[in-house]
mmCIF file of C-alpha atoms in Angstrom:
data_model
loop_
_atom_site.group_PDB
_atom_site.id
_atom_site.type_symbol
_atom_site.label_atom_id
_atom_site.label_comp_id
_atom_site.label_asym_id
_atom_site.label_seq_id
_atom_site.Cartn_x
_atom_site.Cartn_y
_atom_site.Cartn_z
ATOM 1 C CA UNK A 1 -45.352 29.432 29.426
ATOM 2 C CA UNK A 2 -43.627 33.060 29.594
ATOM 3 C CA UNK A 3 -46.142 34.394 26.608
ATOM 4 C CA UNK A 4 -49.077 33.072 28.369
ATOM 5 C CA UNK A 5 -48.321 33.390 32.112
ATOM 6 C CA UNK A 6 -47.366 36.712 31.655
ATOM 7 C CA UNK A 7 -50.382 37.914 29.935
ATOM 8 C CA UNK A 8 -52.917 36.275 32.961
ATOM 9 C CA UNK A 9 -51.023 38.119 35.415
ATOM 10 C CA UNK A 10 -51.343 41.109 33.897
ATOM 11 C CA UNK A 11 -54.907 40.541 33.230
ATOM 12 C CA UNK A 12 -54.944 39.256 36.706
ATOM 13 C CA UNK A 13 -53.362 42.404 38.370
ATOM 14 C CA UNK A 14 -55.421 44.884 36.270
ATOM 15 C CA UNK A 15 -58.576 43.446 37.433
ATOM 16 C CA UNK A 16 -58.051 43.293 41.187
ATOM 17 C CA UNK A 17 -56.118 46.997 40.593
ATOM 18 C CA UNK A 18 -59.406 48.253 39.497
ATOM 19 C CA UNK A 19 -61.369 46.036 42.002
ATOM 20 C CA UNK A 20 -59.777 47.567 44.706
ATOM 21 C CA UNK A 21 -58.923 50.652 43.713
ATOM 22 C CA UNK A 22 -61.203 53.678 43.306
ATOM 23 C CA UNK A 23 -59.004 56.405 42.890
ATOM 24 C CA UNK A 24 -57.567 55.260 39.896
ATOM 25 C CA UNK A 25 -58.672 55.119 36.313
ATOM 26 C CA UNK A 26 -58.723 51.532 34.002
ATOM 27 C CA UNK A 27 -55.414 52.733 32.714
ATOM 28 C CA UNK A 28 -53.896 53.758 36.078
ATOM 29 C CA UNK A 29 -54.858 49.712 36.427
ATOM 30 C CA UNK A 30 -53.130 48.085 33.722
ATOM 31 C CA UNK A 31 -50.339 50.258 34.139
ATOM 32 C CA UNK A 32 -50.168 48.203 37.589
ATOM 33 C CA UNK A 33 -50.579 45.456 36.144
ATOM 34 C CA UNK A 34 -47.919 45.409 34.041
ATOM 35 C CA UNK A 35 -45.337 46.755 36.890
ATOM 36 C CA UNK A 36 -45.832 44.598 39.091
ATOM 37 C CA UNK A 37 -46.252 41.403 36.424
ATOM 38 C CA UNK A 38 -41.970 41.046 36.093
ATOM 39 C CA UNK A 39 -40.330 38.851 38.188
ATOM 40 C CA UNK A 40 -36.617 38.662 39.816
ATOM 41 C CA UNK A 41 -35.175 35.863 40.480
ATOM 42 C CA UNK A 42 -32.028 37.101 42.635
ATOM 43 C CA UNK A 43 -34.569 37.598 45.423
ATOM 44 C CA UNK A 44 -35.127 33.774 45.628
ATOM 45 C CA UNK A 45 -31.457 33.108 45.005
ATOM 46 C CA UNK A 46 -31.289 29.934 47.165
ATOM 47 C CA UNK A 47 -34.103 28.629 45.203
ATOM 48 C CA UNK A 48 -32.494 28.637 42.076
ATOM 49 C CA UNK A 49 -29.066 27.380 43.685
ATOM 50 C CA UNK A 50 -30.616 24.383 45.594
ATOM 51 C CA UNK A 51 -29.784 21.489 43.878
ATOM 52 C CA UNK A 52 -32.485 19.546 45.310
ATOM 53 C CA UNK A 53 -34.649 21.546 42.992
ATOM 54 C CA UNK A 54 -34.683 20.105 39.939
ATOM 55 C CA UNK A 55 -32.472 21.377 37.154
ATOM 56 C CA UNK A 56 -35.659 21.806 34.267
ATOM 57 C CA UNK A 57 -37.408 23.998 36.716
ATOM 58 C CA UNK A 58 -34.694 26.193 38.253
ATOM 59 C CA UNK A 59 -33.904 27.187 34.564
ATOM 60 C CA UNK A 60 -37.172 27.883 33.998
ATOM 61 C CA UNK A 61 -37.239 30.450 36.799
ATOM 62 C CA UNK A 62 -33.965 31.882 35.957
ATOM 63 C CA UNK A 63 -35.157 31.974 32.015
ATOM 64 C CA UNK A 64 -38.693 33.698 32.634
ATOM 65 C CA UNK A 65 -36.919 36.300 35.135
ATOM 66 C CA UNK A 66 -34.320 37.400 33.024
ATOM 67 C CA UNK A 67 -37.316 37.452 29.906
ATOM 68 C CA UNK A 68 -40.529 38.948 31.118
ATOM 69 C CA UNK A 69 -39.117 42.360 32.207
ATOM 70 C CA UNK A 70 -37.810 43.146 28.911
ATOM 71 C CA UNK A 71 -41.090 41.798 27.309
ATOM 72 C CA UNK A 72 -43.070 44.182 29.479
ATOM 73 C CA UNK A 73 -41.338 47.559 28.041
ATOM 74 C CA UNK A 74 -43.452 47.604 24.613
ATOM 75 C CA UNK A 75 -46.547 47.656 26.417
ATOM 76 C CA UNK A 76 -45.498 49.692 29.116
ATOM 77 C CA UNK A 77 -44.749 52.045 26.644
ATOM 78 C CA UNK A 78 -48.471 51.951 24.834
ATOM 79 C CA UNK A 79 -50.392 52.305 28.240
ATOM 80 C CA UNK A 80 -48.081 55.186 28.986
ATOM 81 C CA UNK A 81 -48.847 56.642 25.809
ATOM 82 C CA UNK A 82 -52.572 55.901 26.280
ATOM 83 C CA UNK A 83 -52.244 57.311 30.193
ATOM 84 C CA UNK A 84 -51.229 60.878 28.250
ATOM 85 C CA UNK A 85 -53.696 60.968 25.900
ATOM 86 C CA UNK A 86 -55.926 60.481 28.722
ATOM 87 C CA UNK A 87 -54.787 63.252 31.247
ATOM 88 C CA UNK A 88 -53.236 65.944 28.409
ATOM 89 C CA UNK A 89 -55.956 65.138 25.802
ATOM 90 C CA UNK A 90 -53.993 65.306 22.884
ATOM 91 C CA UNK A 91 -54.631 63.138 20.116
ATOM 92 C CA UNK A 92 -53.559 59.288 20.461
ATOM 93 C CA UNK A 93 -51.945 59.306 16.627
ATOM 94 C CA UNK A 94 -49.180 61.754 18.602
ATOM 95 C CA UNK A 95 -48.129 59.392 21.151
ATOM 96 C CA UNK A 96 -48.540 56.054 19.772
ATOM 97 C CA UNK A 97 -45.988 57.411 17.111
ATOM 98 C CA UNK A 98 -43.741 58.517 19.790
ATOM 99 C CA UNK A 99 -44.767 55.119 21.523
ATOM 100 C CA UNK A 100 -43.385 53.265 18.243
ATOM 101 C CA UNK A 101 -40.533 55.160 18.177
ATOM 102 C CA UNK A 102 -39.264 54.453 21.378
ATOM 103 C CA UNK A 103 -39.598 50.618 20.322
ATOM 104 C CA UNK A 104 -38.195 50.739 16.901
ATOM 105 C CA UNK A 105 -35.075 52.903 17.698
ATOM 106 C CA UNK A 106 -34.452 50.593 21.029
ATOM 107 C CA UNK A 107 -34.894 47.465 18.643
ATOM 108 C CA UNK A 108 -32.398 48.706 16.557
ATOM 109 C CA UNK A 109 -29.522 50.294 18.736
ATOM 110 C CA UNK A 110 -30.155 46.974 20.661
ATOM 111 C CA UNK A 111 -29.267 44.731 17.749
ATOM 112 C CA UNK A 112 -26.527 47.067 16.876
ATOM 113 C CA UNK A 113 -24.964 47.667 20.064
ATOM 114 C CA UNK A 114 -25.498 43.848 20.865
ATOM 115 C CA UNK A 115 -23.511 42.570 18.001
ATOM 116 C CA UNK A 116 -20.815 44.556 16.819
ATOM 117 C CA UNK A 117 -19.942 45.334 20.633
ATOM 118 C CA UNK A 118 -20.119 41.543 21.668
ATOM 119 C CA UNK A 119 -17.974 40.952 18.909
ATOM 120 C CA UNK A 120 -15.259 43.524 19.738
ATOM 121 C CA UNK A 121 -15.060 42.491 23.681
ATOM 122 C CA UNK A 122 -14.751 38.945 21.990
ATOM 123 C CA UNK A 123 -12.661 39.126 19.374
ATOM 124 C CA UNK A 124 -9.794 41.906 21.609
ATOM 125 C CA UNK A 125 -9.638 39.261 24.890
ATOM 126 C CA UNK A 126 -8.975 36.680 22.664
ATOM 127 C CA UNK A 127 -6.279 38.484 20.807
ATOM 128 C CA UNK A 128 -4.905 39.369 24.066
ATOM 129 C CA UNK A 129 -5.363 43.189 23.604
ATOM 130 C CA UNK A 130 -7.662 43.917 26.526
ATOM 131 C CA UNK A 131 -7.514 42.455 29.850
ATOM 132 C CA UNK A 132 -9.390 40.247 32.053
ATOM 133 C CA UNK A 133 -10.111 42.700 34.427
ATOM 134 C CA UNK A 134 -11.410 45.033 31.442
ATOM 135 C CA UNK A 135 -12.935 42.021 30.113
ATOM 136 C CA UNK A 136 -15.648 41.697 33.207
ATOM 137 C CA UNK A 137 -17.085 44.570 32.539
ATOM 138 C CA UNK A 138 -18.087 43.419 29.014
ATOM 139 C CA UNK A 139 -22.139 42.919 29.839
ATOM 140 C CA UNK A 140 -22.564 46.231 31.854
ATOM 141 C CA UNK A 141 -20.519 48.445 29.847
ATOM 142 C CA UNK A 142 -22.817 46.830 26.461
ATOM 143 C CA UNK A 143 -26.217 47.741 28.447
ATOM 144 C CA UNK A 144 -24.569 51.245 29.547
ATOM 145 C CA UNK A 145 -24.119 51.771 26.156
ATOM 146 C CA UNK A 146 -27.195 50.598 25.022
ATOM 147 C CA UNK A 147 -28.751 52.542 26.684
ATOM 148 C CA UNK A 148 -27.254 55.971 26.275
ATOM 149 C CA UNK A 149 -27.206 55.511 22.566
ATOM 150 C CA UNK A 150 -30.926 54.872 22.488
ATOM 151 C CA UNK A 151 -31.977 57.587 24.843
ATOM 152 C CA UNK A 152 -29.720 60.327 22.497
ATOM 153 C CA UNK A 153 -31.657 59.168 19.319
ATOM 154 C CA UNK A 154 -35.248 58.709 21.197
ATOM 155 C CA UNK A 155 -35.852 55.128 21.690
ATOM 156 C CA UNK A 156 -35.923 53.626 24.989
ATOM 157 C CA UNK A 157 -32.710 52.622 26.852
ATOM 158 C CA UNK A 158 -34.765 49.575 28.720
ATOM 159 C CA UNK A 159 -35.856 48.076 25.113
ATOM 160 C CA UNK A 160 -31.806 48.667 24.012
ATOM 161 C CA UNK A 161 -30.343 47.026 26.668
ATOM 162 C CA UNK A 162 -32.508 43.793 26.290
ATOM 163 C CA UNK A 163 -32.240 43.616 22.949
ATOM 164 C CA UNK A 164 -27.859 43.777 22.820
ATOM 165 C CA UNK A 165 -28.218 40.917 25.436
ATOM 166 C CA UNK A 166 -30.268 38.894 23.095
ATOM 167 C CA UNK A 167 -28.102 39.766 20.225
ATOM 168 C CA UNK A 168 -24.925 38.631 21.424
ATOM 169 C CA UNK A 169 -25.993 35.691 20.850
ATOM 170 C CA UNK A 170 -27.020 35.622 17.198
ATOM 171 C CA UNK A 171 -25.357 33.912 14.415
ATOM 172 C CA UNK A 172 -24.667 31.666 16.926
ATOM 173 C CA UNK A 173 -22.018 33.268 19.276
ATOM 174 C CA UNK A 174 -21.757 31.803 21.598
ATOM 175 C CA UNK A 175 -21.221 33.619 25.496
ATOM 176 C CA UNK A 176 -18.821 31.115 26.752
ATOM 177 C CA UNK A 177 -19.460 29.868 30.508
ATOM 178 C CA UNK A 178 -16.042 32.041 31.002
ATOM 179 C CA UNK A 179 -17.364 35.254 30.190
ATOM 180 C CA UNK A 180 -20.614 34.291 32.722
ATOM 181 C CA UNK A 181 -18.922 33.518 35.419
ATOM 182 C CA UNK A 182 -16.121 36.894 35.126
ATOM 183 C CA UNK A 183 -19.411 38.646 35.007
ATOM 184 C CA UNK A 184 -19.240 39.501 38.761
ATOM 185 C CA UNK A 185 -22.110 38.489 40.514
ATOM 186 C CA UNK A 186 -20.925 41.113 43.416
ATOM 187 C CA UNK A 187 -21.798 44.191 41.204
ATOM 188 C CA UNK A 188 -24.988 42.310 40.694
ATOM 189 C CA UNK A 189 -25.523 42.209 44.159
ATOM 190 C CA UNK A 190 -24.423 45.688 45.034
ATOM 191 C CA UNK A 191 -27.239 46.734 42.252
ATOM 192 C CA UNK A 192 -29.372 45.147 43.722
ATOM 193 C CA UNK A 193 -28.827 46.112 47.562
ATOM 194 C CA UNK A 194 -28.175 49.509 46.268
ATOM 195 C CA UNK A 195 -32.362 49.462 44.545
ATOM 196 C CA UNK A 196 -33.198 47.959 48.013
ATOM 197 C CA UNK A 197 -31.931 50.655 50.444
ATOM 198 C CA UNK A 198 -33.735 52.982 48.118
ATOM 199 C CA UNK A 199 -36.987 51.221 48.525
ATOM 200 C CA UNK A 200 -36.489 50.965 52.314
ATOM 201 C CA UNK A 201 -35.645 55.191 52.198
ATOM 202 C CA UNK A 202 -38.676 55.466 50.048
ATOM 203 C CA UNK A 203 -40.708 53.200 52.448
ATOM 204 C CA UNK A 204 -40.437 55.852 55.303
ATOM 205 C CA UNK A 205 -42.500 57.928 53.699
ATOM 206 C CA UNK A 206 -44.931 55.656 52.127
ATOM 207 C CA UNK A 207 -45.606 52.822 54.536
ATOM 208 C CA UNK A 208 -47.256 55.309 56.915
ATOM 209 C CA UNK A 209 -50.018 55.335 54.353
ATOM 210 C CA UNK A 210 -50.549 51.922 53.516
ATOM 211 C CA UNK A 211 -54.381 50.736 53.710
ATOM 212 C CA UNK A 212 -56.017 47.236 54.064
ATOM 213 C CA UNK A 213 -56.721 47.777 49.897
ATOM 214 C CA UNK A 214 -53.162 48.480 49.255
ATOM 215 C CA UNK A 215 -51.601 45.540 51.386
ATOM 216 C CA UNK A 216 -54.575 43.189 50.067
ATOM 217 C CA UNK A 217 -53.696 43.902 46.810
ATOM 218 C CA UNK A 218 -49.659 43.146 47.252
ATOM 219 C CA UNK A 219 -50.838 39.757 48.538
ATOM 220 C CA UNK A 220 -52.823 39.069 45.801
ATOM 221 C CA UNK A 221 -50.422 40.137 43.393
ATOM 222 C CA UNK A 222 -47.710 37.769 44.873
ATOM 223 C CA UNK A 223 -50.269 34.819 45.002
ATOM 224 C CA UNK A 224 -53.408 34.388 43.491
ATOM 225 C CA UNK A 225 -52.297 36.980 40.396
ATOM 226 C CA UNK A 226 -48.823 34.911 39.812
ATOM 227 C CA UNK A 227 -49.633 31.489 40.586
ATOM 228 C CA UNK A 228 -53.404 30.770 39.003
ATOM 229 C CA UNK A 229 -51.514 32.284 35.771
ATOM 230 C CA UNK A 230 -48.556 30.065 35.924
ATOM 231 C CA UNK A 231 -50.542 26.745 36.815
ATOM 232 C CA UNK A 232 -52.318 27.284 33.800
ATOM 233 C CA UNK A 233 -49.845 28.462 31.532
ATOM 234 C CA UNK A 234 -48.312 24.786 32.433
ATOM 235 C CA UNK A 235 -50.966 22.676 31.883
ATOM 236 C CA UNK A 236 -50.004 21.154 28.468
ATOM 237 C CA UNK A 237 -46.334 20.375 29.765
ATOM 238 C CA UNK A 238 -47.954 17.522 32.286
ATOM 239 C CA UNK A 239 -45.961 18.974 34.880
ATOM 240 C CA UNK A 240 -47.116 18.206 38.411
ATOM 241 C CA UNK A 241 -49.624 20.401 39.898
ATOM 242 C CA UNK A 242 -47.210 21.196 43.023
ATOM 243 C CA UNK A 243 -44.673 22.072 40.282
ATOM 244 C CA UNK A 244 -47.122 24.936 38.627
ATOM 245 C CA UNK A 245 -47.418 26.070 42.281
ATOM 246 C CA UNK A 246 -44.226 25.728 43.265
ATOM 247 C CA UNK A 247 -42.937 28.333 40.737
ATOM 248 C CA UNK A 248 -46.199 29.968 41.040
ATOM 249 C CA UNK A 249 -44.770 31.286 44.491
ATOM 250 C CA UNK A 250 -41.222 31.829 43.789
ATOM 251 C CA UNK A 251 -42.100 34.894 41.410
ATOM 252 C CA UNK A 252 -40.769 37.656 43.690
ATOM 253 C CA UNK A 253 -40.930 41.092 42.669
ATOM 254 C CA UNK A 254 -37.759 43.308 42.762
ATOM 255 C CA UNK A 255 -35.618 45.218 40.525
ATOM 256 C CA UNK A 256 -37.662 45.368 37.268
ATOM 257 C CA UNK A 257 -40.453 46.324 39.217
ATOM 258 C CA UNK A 258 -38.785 49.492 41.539
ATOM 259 C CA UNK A 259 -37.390 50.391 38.146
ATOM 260 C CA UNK A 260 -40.644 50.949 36.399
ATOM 261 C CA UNK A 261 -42.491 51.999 39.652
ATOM 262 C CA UNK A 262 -39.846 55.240 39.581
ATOM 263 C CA UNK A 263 -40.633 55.991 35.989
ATOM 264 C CA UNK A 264 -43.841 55.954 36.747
ATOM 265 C CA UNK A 265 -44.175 58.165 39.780
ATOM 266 C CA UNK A 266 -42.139 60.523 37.945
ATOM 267 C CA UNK A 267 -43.419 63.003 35.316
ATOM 268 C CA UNK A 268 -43.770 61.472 32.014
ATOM 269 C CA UNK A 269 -44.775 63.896 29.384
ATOM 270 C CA UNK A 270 -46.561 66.260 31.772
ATOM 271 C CA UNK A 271 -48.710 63.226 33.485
ATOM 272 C CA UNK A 272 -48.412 62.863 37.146
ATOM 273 C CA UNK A 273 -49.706 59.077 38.008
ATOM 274 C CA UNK A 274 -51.774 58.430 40.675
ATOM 275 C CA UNK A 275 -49.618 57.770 43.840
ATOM 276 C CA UNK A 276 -51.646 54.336 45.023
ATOM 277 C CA UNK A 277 -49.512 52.839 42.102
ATOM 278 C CA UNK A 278 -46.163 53.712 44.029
ATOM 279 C CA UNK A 279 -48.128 52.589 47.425
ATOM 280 C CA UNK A 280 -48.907 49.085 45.521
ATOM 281 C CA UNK A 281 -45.523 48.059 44.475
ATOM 282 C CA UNK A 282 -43.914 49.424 47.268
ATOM 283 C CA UNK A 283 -46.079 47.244 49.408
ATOM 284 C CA UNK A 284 -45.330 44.147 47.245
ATOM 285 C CA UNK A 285 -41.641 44.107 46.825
ATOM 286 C CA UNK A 286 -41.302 44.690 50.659
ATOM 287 C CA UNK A 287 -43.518 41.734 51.408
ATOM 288 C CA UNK A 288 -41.615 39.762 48.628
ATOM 289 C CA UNK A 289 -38.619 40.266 49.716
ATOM 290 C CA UNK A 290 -39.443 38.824 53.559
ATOM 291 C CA UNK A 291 -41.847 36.457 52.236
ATOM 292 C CA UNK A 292 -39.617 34.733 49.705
ATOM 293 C CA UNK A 293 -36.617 35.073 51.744
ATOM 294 C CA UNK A 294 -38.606 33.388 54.604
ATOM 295 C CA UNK A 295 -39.540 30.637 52.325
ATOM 296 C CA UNK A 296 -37.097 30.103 49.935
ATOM 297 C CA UNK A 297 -35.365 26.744 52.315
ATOM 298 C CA UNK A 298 -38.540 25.552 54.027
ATOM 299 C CA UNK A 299 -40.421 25.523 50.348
ATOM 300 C CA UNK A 300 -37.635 24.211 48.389
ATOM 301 C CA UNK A 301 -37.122 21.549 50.774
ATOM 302 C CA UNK A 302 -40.999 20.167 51.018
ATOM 303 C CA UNK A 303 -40.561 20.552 46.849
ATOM 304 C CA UNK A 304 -37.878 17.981 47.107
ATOM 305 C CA UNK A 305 -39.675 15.903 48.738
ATOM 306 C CA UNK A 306 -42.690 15.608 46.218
ATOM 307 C CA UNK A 307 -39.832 15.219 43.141
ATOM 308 C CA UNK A 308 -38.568 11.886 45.291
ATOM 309 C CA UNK A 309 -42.395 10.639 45.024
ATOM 310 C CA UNK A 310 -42.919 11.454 41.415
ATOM 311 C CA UNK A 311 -42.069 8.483 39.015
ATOM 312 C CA UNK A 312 -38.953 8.328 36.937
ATOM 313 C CA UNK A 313 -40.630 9.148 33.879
ATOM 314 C CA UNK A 314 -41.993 12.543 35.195
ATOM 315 C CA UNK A 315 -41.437 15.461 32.908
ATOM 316 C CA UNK A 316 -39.683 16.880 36.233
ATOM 317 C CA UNK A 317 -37.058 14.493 36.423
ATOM 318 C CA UNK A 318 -35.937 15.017 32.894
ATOM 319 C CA UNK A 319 -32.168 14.851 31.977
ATOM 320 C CA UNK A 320 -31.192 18.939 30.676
ATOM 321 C CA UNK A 321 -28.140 21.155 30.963
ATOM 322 C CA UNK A 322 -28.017 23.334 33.371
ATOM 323 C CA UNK A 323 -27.709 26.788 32.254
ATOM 324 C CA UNK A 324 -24.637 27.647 32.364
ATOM 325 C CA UNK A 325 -25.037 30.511 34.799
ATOM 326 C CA UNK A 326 -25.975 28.822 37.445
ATOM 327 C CA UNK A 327 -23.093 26.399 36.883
ATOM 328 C CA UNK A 328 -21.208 29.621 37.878
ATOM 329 C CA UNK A 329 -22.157 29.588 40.744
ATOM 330 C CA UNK A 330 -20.847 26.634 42.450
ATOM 331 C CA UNK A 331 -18.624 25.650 39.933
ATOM 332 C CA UNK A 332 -16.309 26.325 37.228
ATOM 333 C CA UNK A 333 -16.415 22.826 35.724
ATOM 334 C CA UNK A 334 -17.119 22.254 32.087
ATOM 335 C CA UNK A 335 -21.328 22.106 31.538
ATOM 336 C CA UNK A 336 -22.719 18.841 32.109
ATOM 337 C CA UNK A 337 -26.142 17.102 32.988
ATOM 338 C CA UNK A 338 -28.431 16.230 35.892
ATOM 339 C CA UNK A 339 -30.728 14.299 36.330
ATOM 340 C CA UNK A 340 -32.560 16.753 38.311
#
């Protein structure tokens, strides 16, 4: 699903970008695209913590949310690369090398980073040298890290990070439901209403020039770009149609988004992008977040409501663990299964 969805939405959001958009060059589009194609699921919070939703498709949400914004960077990188050759006209051989080195070195301090520094917070808590307390900041201190070591040696700090989260769990170590649920989810909160009052400082200054284009575009992008993609991308699992739109919808656009938005608007090897890119995701983030908060109870609850009507034997109803961050959420009980 997360291979294929992705791609159609950013296929998707290219196409209406250059639709729509006549200021901006094919690049300018994709670059788009590809912003606005992450999602974040902390903006839909009570979806994924309604237990009326069923257990198979809440992790999928949480899964593809916490994937897609780290499988973005590569190509975000290349169209970059591609948007200087463009506007500095130097030759593409130049930046694609840069491009790959970016990757490569984030790949590696990634891996690095991920394992022996997983394996140190590990292996001192349970010898009882460090402390809880010191203990909680195990994930952010590992993607702080990550990061700085991959921007001193050239590669990119977004690549890094993602990477030494995957990596903690190679060789099968395994992040206890302990270590999840010490991870604060405050800080994760305060990130996240700390991005937020940025975007609403930012928006003083750019609502004011919001057109019919720009706001038709963030309602495509939240609809018809996200959920044709992710209908399809389901077929083959024989999941109900109202399930494919279901999470079609709850695909809000957030953090990941802002993030790459600012790198964007910013100079990047001498390019400055054109500003209906910053216009576009501003746009769509603010209507995400009241759209999605609007219609995160009303939605889940009439989603309910088709699971009770689907057989027993639906692919929906299917008996899986719950991942074991959302366990932390309401509980601190031992993992177990659902039903649903």
């Amino acid at each position: 699903m997360l291979f294929l969805g992705l791609s159609l939405t950013i296929c998707l959001g290219t196409v209406f970008a250059a639709l729509l958009f006549a200021d901006i060059t094919f690049i300018d589009a994709i670059l788009l695209g590809i912003i606005l194609a992450p999602t974040d699921a902390s903006l839909a919070q009570k979806v994924v913590e309604e237990r009326q939703v069923p257990t198979l498709i809440r992790n999928g949400l949480i899964i593809e949310s916490g994937l897609n914004d780290g499988a973005v960077m590569p190509l975000f990188i290349f169209v970059v690369a591609l948007e200087a050759v463009e506007k500095l006209n130097r030759p593409l051989g130049t930046f694609l090398a840069i491009a790959l080195e970016q990757i490569g070195f984030g790949i590696f301090v990634g891996i690095i980073i991920g394992l022996v520094g997983g394996w140190l917070f590990s292996r001192a808590f349970k010898a009882g040298s460090m402390s809880e307390v010191y203990y909680r900041t195990e994930f952010v201190a590992l993607a702080l890290i990550s990061w700085l070591v991959a921007d001193g040696v050239g590669g990119n700090g977004f690549i890094a990070a993602f990477i030494a989260g995957l990596a903690t769990r190679i060789e099968d170590r395994q992040v206890t439901e302990e270590e999840v649920i010490l991870l604060p989810r405050a800080e994760g909160n305060v990130l996240n209403l700390a991005v937020l009052f940025i975007l609403g400082v930012m928006s003083a200054e750019y609502l004011p020039l919001v057109d019919l284009k720009i706001f038709a575009y963030a309602v495509l992008s939240l609809t018809v770009v996200r959920m044709v993609p992710v209908t399809i991308s389901l077929i083959g699992s024989h999941l109900n149609i109202k399930t494919g739109l279901f999470m079609g919808w709850f695909g809000p656009r957030g953090l990941a988004s802002i993030v790459l938005m600012l790198i964007t608007v910013e100079r990047i090897e001498g390019i400055r992008v054109s500003g209906t890119i910053g216009l576009a995701v501003i746009t769509t983030v603010i209507i995400s977040v009241f759209a999605h908060g609007i219609t995160a109870g009303p939605v889940s609850n009439w989603y309910a409501r088709i699971i009770a009507t689907l057989p027993p034997d639906a692919p929906e109803k299917e008996s899986v663990e719950e991942l074991t961050a959302l366990q932390g959420i309401e509980t601190t009980e031992n993992i177990h299964k659902e039903p649903y």
